[in-house]
Amino acid sequence: MQFIVYLLILIFVPITSAYANPVAPDFEVTIEKGKIFFNNSEYAKALEEFNSAVSAKPDDPAANWWLGVSHLKAGNHEKAIAPLIKATRDPELSVTADYYLGTAYYRLGFFDDAKESFESVLAHSPPEDLKSYAHDYLDNINKQISGERMGVPAKPLELTFIAGIQYDTNAILSPDDERLVSIMGIKKGASDWRSILYLDGTYNLLNKENWLLGVGYSVYQNFHKRHSSFNTNVQSLSAFSKYSKDPISVKAEYDYEYTFFGGHRFSSIHSISPVLTIAECPQTYSELTYAYHKNYYWNSHLTATNSQRNGHNNSMGISQTVILTNAIYLTAGYNFDVESADRDYWSYDGDKLSASINAVKNPWRLDLGIENYIRKYKDYDPVASIIRSDHTHTYSAGVTRALSQRVDIVLMYDFVHSNSNIESFAYKREISSIFATVRF
């Protein structure tokens, strides 16, 4: 009889205790239940248990470790980051927590942060298997970073879709920013809102070892709120080939671009552009560029003398990029171009100086740029009776917030001040933009 009493006590006391305090479940029991679900690959159920455990003890390293790894296994890479960072503070868990944290960063495309995590793993004498995996990830990261720097697409098919709006304080410029004067009674400096849609796709036909061969297509369309006559559609076809062997990369590309302006044919441009990239050391690389453009223009009620600009353009340039830190890049360049048009008063020699700085701290990116472009024309303007000379300053700033590996929000501001000794070609322009970018 006494044995039966003890047995009843063992059975009912825990149940009674559980019901007496249902809002504070036993922490260790919750962790163990989560582990069982985790080991059975039932990650949704495991996450319920580990979320409960972290709610009870927010700073517990083990609970955060299990929560972060469960999110990682469930594919919730962004949600894995915060608990894994907490877990890295525990000496016993820091190595594996850093490894899984680096994995989450890697899968999100945050390669600089991933690299830092995997290097931390290697700095703490990990087990051989973990050491090997960390080295593999670091090798892949270095290839990805090098590929991005050299312009190598990572996937056979890449699609990018951009949608956004712009406010332009000087909307009545042609698609190539030439000044249009007194068109349809629209005053110089007329401002307008416009929406932007852009789709770009590239497909790698061959991507083996050092060789890359591919094709691309893009389409751009804008819609103005008030001045619909200035709506622009640009479509482009391209084919490219590239050979890379450290420290040199050689790329050749052909582009065909067709532009409609205000619903009418505006231009058709064939371009050939080889590029030589030389990585002098891991922190610097240079680009030597050449481009040939064959230009065809059509007249319309908006651009009555457009065909006078038929001809070709040759340009040569050099740029140098310095990686100041893992997160900051500085680029400076010079470009010289010669425009040869049917009418010499549209022909010119151009000198362009540019500089930019890019800073990345995931999930943020800051881009600042400045450009100075001088064009000296070769014959007297038929209206002004002087030889035209333009000096254009462009200042740009952009902030990007990565919402995920595939989605960004971009804020941009551009200011253009074009001085000319012919008043009708001088203008100022400010463009404020917000875009959403989605990559597939």
Coordinates of C-alpha atoms in Angstrom, one line a residue:
M1 CA 0.0 0.0 0.0
Q2 CA 2.8 2.4 0.9
F3 CA 4.5 1.7 -2.5
I4 CA 1.3 2.6 -4.4
V5 CA 1.1 5.9 -2.5
Y6 CA 4.7 6.8 -3.4
L7 CA 4.0 5.9 -7.0
L8 CA 0.9 8.2 -7.1
I9 CA 3.0 11.0 -5.7
L10 CA 5.6 10.6 -8.4
I11 CA 3.0 10.6 -11.2
F12 CA 0.8 13.5 -10.1
V13 CA 3.1 16.0 -8.4
P14 CA 4.9 17.0 -11.6
I15 CA 1.6 17.3 -13.5
T16 CA 0.2 19.5 -10.7
S17 CA 3.3 21.7 -10.7
A18 CA 3.1 22.2 -14.4
Y19 CA -0.5 23.3 -14.3
A20 CA 0.1 25.5 -11.3
N21 CA 2.5 27.7 -13.3
P22 CA 1.7 27.3 -17.0
V23 CA 3.4 30.6 -18.0
A24 CA 6.8 29.6 -16.7
P25 CA 7.6 26.2 -18.2
D26 CA 10.8 24.5 -17.0
F27 CA 13.7 26.0 -18.9
E28 CA 15.8 22.9 -19.2
V29 CA 12.8 20.7 -20.2
T30 CA 12.0 23.3 -23.0
I31 CA 15.5 23.1 -24.3
E32 CA 15.5 19.3 -24.3
K33 CA 12.2 19.2 -26.1
G34 CA 13.6 21.6 -28.7
K35 CA 16.6 19.4 -29.2
I36 CA 14.4 16.4 -29.9
F37 CA 12.5 18.3 -32.5
F38 CA 15.7 19.7 -34.0
N39 CA 17.3 16.2 -34.2
N40 CA 14.2 15.0 -36.0
S41 CA 14.5 17.9 -38.5
E42 CA 11.2 19.4 -37.2
Y43 CA 12.6 22.9 -37.2
A44 CA 9.3 24.8 -36.9
K45 CA 8.5 22.9 -33.7
A46 CA 12.1 23.3 -32.4
L47 CA 11.9 27.1 -33.0
E48 CA 8.7 27.2 -30.8
E49 CA 10.6 25.6 -27.9
F50 CA 13.8 27.6 -28.3
N51 CA 11.8 30.9 -28.7
S52 CA 10.1 30.0 -25.4
A53 CA 13.5 29.3 -23.8
V54 CA 15.0 32.6 -25.0
S55 CA 11.9 34.5 -23.8
A56 CA 12.5 33.0 -20.3
K57 CA 16.2 33.7 -20.4
P58 CA 17.0 36.2 -23.1
D59 CA 20.8 36.2 -22.5
D60 CA 21.3 32.5 -22.1
P61 CA 24.1 31.5 -24.6
A62 CA 22.9 27.9 -25.1
A63 CA 19.3 28.9 -25.7
N64 CA 20.4 31.6 -28.2
W65 CA 22.8 29.1 -29.9
W66 CA 20.0 26.6 -30.5
L67 CA 17.6 29.3 -31.6
G68 CA 20.1 30.7 -34.1
V69 CA 21.1 27.3 -35.5
S70 CA 17.4 26.3 -35.8
H71 CA 16.7 29.5 -37.8
L72 CA 19.6 28.7 -40.0
K73 CA 18.4 25.1 -40.7
A74 CA 14.9 26.5 -41.4
G75 CA 16.3 28.9 -44.0
N76 CA 15.7 32.0 -41.8
H77 CA 19.2 33.4 -42.3
E78 CA 18.5 36.9 -41.2
K79 CA 16.7 35.8 -38.0
A80 CA 19.7 33.5 -37.2
I81 CA 22.1 36.4 -36.9
A82 CA 21.0 38.1 -33.6
P83 CA 20.9 35.0 -31.4
L84 CA 24.1 33.6 -32.8
I85 CA 25.9 36.9 -32.0
K86 CA 24.8 36.5 -28.4
A87 CA 26.0 32.9 -28.4
T88 CA 29.5 34.0 -29.6
R89 CA 30.0 35.7 -26.2
D90 CA 30.2 32.3 -24.5
P91 CA 33.8 30.8 -24.6
E92 CA 32.5 27.3 -24.9
L93 CA 30.1 28.1 -27.7
S94 CA 31.9 30.8 -29.5
V95 CA 33.7 28.7 -32.2
T96 CA 30.6 26.9 -33.4
A97 CA 28.5 30.0 -33.0
D98 CA 31.0 32.0 -35.2
Y99 CA 30.9 29.2 -37.8
Y100 CA 27.1 29.2 -38.0
L101 CA 27.0 33.0 -37.9
G102 CA 29.5 33.1 -40.8
T103 CA 27.3 30.6 -42.7
A104 CA 24.2 32.9 -42.2
Y105 CA 26.2 35.9 -43.5
Y106 CA 27.5 34.0 -46.4
R107 CA 24.0 32.8 -47.5
L108 CA 22.8 36.4 -47.3
G109 CA 25.7 37.6 -49.5
F110 CA 27.3 39.6 -46.7
F111 CA 30.8 38.3 -47.5
D112 CA 32.8 40.8 -45.5
D113 CA 31.0 39.8 -42.3
A114 CA 31.1 36.2 -43.2
K115 CA 34.8 36.4 -43.7
E116 CA 35.3 38.0 -40.3
S117 CA 33.3 35.2 -38.6
F118 CA 35.2 32.3 -40.3
E119 CA 38.5 34.0 -39.6
S120 CA 37.4 34.1 -35.9
V121 CA 36.7 30.3 -36.1
L122 CA 40.2 29.6 -37.4
A123 CA 41.8 31.8 -34.7
H124 CA 40.5 29.6 -31.9
S125 CA 41.9 26.2 -32.9
P126 CA 38.7 24.5 -34.0
P127 CA 38.3 20.8 -34.6
E128 CA 39.7 19.6 -37.9
D129 CA 36.3 19.2 -39.7
L130 CA 35.2 22.7 -38.7
K131 CA 38.6 24.1 -39.7
S132 CA 38.3 22.5 -43.1
Y133 CA 34.8 23.8 -43.6
A134 CA 35.8 27.3 -42.6
H135 CA 38.7 27.3 -45.0
D136 CA 36.4 26.2 -47.8
Y137 CA 34.0 29.0 -47.1
L138 CA 36.9 31.5 -47.0
D139 CA 38.1 30.3 -50.4
N140 CA 34.6 30.7 -51.8
I141 CA 34.3 34.2 -50.3
N142 CA 37.6 35.3 -51.8
K143 CA 36.4 34.0 -55.2
Q144 CA 33.1 35.8 -54.8
I145 CA 34.8 39.1 -53.8
S146 CA 37.3 38.7 -56.7
G147 CA 34.5 37.8 -59.1
E148 CA 32.4 40.9 -58.0
R149 CA 35.5 43.1 -58.4
M150 CA 36.3 41.7 -61.9
G151 CA 32.6 41.7 -62.9
V152 CA 32.0 37.9 -63.2
P153 CA 28.4 36.9 -62.8
A154 CA 28.1 34.2 -60.1
K155 CA 25.1 32.3 -61.7
P156 CA 24.3 31.1 -65.3
L157 CA 21.1 33.2 -65.4
E158 CA 20.9 36.5 -63.5
L159 CA 17.8 38.8 -63.6
T160 CA 17.5 42.2 -62.0
F161 CA 14.2 44.1 -61.8
I162 CA 14.2 47.8 -60.7
A163 CA 11.1 49.9 -60.0
G164 CA 11.0 53.4 -58.6
I165 CA 10.1 57.1 -58.9
Q166 CA 12.1 60.2 -59.6
Y167 CA 11.6 63.9 -59.3
D168 CA 13.5 65.8 -62.0
T169 CA 13.9 69.6 -61.8
N170 CA 14.8 69.8 -65.5
A171 CA 12.9 67.0 -67.3
I172 CA 13.1 68.4 -70.8
L173 CA 16.4 66.9 -71.9
S174 CA 16.8 64.2 -74.5
P175 CA 17.8 60.7 -73.5
D176 CA 21.5 61.5 -73.9
D177 CA 21.1 64.8 -71.9
E178 CA 21.3 67.2 -74.8
R179 CA 19.3 70.4 -74.2
L180 CA 16.0 70.7 -76.0
V181 CA 14.9 74.3 -76.4
S182 CA 11.4 75.8 -76.6
I183 CA 9.7 72.5 -77.3
M184 CA 5.9 72.7 -77.5
G185 CA 5.9 75.8 -75.3
I186 CA 7.5 74.0 -72.4
K187 CA 9.8 76.4 -70.5
K188 CA 13.4 75.7 -69.8
G189 CA 13.9 74.0 -66.4
A190 CA 10.4 72.4 -66.3
S191 CA 10.2 69.9 -63.5
D192 CA 8.3 66.6 -63.4
W193 CA 7.8 63.4 -61.6
R194 CA 8.3 60.1 -63.5
S195 CA 8.1 56.4 -62.7
I196 CA 10.9 54.1 -63.7
L197 CA 10.8 50.4 -64.7
Y198 CA 14.0 48.5 -65.6
L199 CA 14.7 44.8 -66.3
D200 CA 18.1 43.4 -67.0
G201 CA 19.1 39.8 -67.7
T202 CA 22.3 38.0 -68.5
Y203 CA 22.8 34.4 -69.4
N204 CA 26.2 32.7 -69.3
L205 CA 26.6 30.3 -72.2
L206 CA 30.0 29.2 -71.0
N207 CA 31.5 29.6 -67.5
K208 CA 34.4 27.2 -67.1
E209 CA 37.6 27.9 -65.3
N210 CA 39.0 31.1 -66.8
W211 CA 36.5 31.6 -69.6
L212 CA 33.2 33.3 -69.5
L213 CA 30.8 33.8 -72.5
G214 CA 27.4 35.2 -72.3
V215 CA 24.5 37.3 -73.7
G216 CA 22.3 40.0 -72.1
Y217 CA 19.1 42.0 -72.7
S218 CA 17.8 45.0 -70.8
V219 CA 14.8 47.3 -71.2
Y220 CA 14.2 50.7 -69.6
Q221 CA 11.0 52.6 -69.5
N222 CA 10.0 55.9 -67.8
F223 CA 6.5 57.5 -67.6
H224 CA 6.3 61.3 -66.9
K225 CA 3.4 62.6 -64.9
R226 CA 2.9 65.9 -66.8
H227 CA 5.2 65.8 -69.8
S228 CA 4.3 62.4 -71.4
S229 CA 5.9 63.6 -74.6
F230 CA 9.3 62.9 -73.0
N231 CA 8.6 59.3 -72.1
T232 CA 11.6 57.2 -73.0
N233 CA 12.1 53.5 -73.9
V234 CA 15.6 52.1 -74.2
Q235 CA 16.2 48.4 -75.2
S236 CA 19.7 46.9 -75.3
L237 CA 21.1 43.6 -76.6
S238 CA 24.6 42.5 -75.6
A239 CA 27.1 39.7 -76.1
F240 CA 30.3 39.4 -74.0
S241 CA 33.4 37.2 -73.6
K242 CA 35.9 37.3 -70.8
Y243 CA 39.1 35.6 -69.9
S244 CA 40.6 35.8 -66.4
K245 CA 43.8 34.6 -65.0
D246 CA 45.3 36.3 -61.9
P247 CA 46.2 39.0 -61.9
I248 CA 44.7 39.9 -65.3
S249 CA 41.2 39.9 -66.8
V250 CA 40.3 40.7 -70.4
K251 CA 36.7 41.4 -71.4
A252 CA 35.2 42.3 -74.8
E253 CA 31.5 43.3 -75.2
Y254 CA 29.2 44.2 -78.1
D255 CA 26.0 46.2 -77.4
Y256 CA 23.2 47.3 -79.6
E257 CA 20.9 50.0 -78.1
Y258 CA 17.7 51.3 -79.5
T259 CA 15.9 54.3 -78.1
F260 CA 12.4 55.7 -78.5
F261 CA 11.7 59.2 -77.2
G262 CA 8.2 60.5 -77.0
G263 CA 7.0 57.5 -78.9
H264 CA 9.3 58.2 -81.9
R265 CA 12.6 56.7 -82.9
F266 CA 15.4 58.6 -81.4
S267 CA 18.7 56.7 -81.8
S268 CA 20.3 53.4 -82.7
I269 CA 23.8 52.8 -81.3
H270 CA 26.3 49.9 -81.9
S271 CA 29.1 49.7 -79.4
I272 CA 32.3 47.6 -79.0
S273 CA 34.2 47.9 -75.7
P274 CA 37.2 45.8 -74.6
V275 CA 38.3 46.2 -71.0
L276 CA 41.6 45.1 -69.4
T277 CA 41.7 44.7 -65.7
I278 CA 44.9 44.3 -63.7
A279 CA 45.0 43.5 -60.0
E280 CA 48.4 44.9 -58.9
C281 CA 47.8 43.5 -55.4
P282 CA 44.8 42.4 -53.2
Q283 CA 44.2 46.1 -52.3
T284 CA 44.4 47.7 -55.7
Y285 CA 43.3 47.1 -59.3
S286 CA 43.3 49.1 -62.5
E287 CA 41.1 49.1 -65.6
L288 CA 42.0 50.2 -69.1
T289 CA 39.0 50.8 -71.4
Y290 CA 38.3 51.5 -75.0
A291 CA 34.9 51.9 -76.6
Y292 CA 33.7 52.5 -80.2
H293 CA 30.2 53.7 -80.8
K294 CA 28.5 54.0 -84.2
N295 CA 25.6 56.4 -83.7
Y296 CA 22.4 56.8 -85.8
Y297 CA 19.8 59.5 -84.9
W298 CA 16.3 60.2 -86.2
N299 CA 14.4 63.5 -86.4
S300 CA 11.0 64.1 -84.8
H301 CA 8.8 67.0 -83.8
L302 CA 10.8 67.0 -80.5
T303 CA 14.3 66.7 -82.1
A304 CA 14.1 68.3 -85.5
T305 CA 17.8 68.4 -86.2
N306 CA 18.8 65.1 -84.4
S307 CA 20.1 63.4 -87.5
Q308 CA 22.9 66.0 -87.8
R309 CA 24.6 64.1 -85.0
N310 CA 25.0 60.9 -87.0
G311 CA 28.6 59.6 -86.7
H312 CA 30.8 57.8 -84.3
N313 CA 32.6 58.1 -81.0
N314 CA 35.9 56.8 -79.8
S315 CA 36.9 56.8 -76.1
M316 CA 39.8 55.6 -74.0
G317 CA 40.0 55.6 -70.3
I318 CA 41.9 54.4 -67.2
S319 CA 40.8 54.0 -63.6
Q320 CA 42.4 52.9 -60.4
T321 CA 40.5 51.3 -57.4
V322 CA 42.0 51.2 -54.0
I323 CA 40.5 49.0 -51.2
L324 CA 41.1 51.1 -48.2
T325 CA 39.5 48.6 -45.8
N326 CA 37.2 45.6 -46.2
A327 CA 34.3 48.0 -46.3
I328 CA 35.6 51.1 -48.1
Y329 CA 36.6 51.4 -51.8
L330 CA 38.0 54.5 -53.6
T331 CA 38.0 54.8 -57.4
A332 CA 39.5 57.6 -59.6
G333 CA 39.5 57.7 -63.4
Y334 CA 40.2 59.7 -66.5
N335 CA 38.5 59.3 -69.9
F336 CA 39.2 61.0 -73.3
D337 CA 36.6 60.7 -76.1
V338 CA 36.3 62.1 -79.6
E339 CA 32.9 62.6 -81.2
S340 CA 32.8 62.7 -85.0
A341 CA 29.4 63.8 -86.4
D342 CA 28.0 64.6 -89.8
R343 CA 28.0 68.3 -88.9
D344 CA 31.2 69.5 -87.3
Y345 CA 29.4 71.8 -84.9
W346 CA 28.2 68.5 -83.2
S347 CA 31.8 67.0 -83.2
Y348 CA 33.9 67.5 -80.1
D349 CA 36.9 66.3 -78.0
G350 CA 36.0 65.4 -74.4
D351 CA 38.0 65.1 -71.2
K352 CA 36.3 63.5 -68.2
L353 CA 37.7 63.2 -64.6
S354 CA 35.8 61.2 -62.0
A355 CA 36.1 59.9 -58.5
S356 CA 33.9 57.9 -56.2
I357 CA 34.0 56.3 -52.8
N358 CA 31.9 53.3 -51.7
A359 CA 31.4 52.3 -48.1
V360 CA 29.7 49.0 -47.1
K361 CA 28.5 48.0 -43.6
N362 CA 25.9 45.4 -44.0
P363 CA 23.1 45.9 -44.6
W364 CA 24.0 49.5 -45.6
R365 CA 25.9 50.8 -48.5
L366 CA 26.9 54.4 -49.2
D367 CA 28.0 55.7 -52.7
L368 CA 29.4 59.2 -53.3
G369 CA 30.7 60.4 -56.7
I370 CA 31.9 63.4 -58.6
E371 CA 32.5 64.0 -62.3
N372 CA 34.0 66.8 -64.3
Y373 CA 33.4 66.7 -68.1
I374 CA 34.7 69.2 -70.6
R375 CA 33.7 69.2 -74.3
K376 CA 35.2 71.4 -76.8
Y377 CA 33.4 71.5 -80.2
K378 CA 35.1 71.8 -83.5
D379 CA 33.0 74.3 -85.5
Y380 CA 30.8 77.3 -85.2
D381 CA 27.3 76.8 -83.9
P382 CA 24.9 77.8 -86.8
V383 CA 22.7 79.8 -84.4
A384 CA 25.0 81.4 -81.9
S385 CA 27.9 81.9 -84.5
I386 CA 30.5 80.9 -81.9
I387 CA 32.4 77.6 -81.2
R388 CA 30.6 75.8 -78.4
S389 CA 32.4 74.8 -75.2
D390 CA 30.6 72.9 -72.4
H391 CA 31.8 72.2 -68.8
T392 CA 29.6 69.8 -66.9
H393 CA 29.9 69.0 -63.2
T394 CA 28.0 66.1 -61.8
Y395 CA 27.6 65.2 -58.1
S396 CA 25.9 62.0 -56.9
A397 CA 25.0 60.4 -53.6
G398 CA 23.3 57.1 -52.9
V399 CA 22.3 55.0 -49.9
T400 CA 21.3 51.4 -50.2
R401 CA 19.6 49.2 -47.6
A402 CA 19.7 45.5 -48.2
L403 CA 16.4 44.0 -47.0
S404 CA 17.6 40.5 -47.9
Q405 CA 20.0 38.8 -50.2
R406 CA 17.9 39.6 -53.2
V407 CA 16.0 42.8 -52.3
D408 CA 17.4 46.4 -51.8
I409 CA 15.9 49.8 -51.3
V410 CA 18.0 52.6 -52.9
L411 CA 17.8 56.4 -52.3
M412 CA 19.7 58.6 -54.8
Y413 CA 20.4 62.2 -55.4
D414 CA 22.1 63.7 -58.5
F415 CA 23.0 67.3 -59.2
V416 CA 24.2 68.3 -62.7
H417 CA 25.5 71.8 -63.5
S418 CA 26.3 72.2 -67.2
N419 CA 28.0 75.5 -68.1
S420 CA 28.2 76.5 -71.7
N421 CA 29.3 79.6 -73.6
I422 CA 26.0 79.2 -75.5
E423 CA 23.2 80.0 -73.1
S424 CA 20.7 77.7 -74.6
F425 CA 22.9 74.7 -73.8
A426 CA 23.5 75.6 -70.2
Y427 CA 21.3 74.1 -67.5
K428 CA 21.1 72.9 -64.0
R429 CA 19.4 69.6 -63.0
E430 CA 18.5 67.8 -59.7
I431 CA 17.2 64.3 -59.7
S432 CA 15.9 62.7 -56.5
S433 CA 15.2 58.9 -56.7
I434 CA 13.9 56.0 -54.7
F435 CA 14.2 52.5 -56.2
A436 CA 13.4 48.9 -55.1
T437 CA 15.8 46.4 -56.6
V438 CA 15.0 42.6 -56.8
R439 CA 17.5 40.1 -58.0
F440 CA 16.6 36.6 -59.2

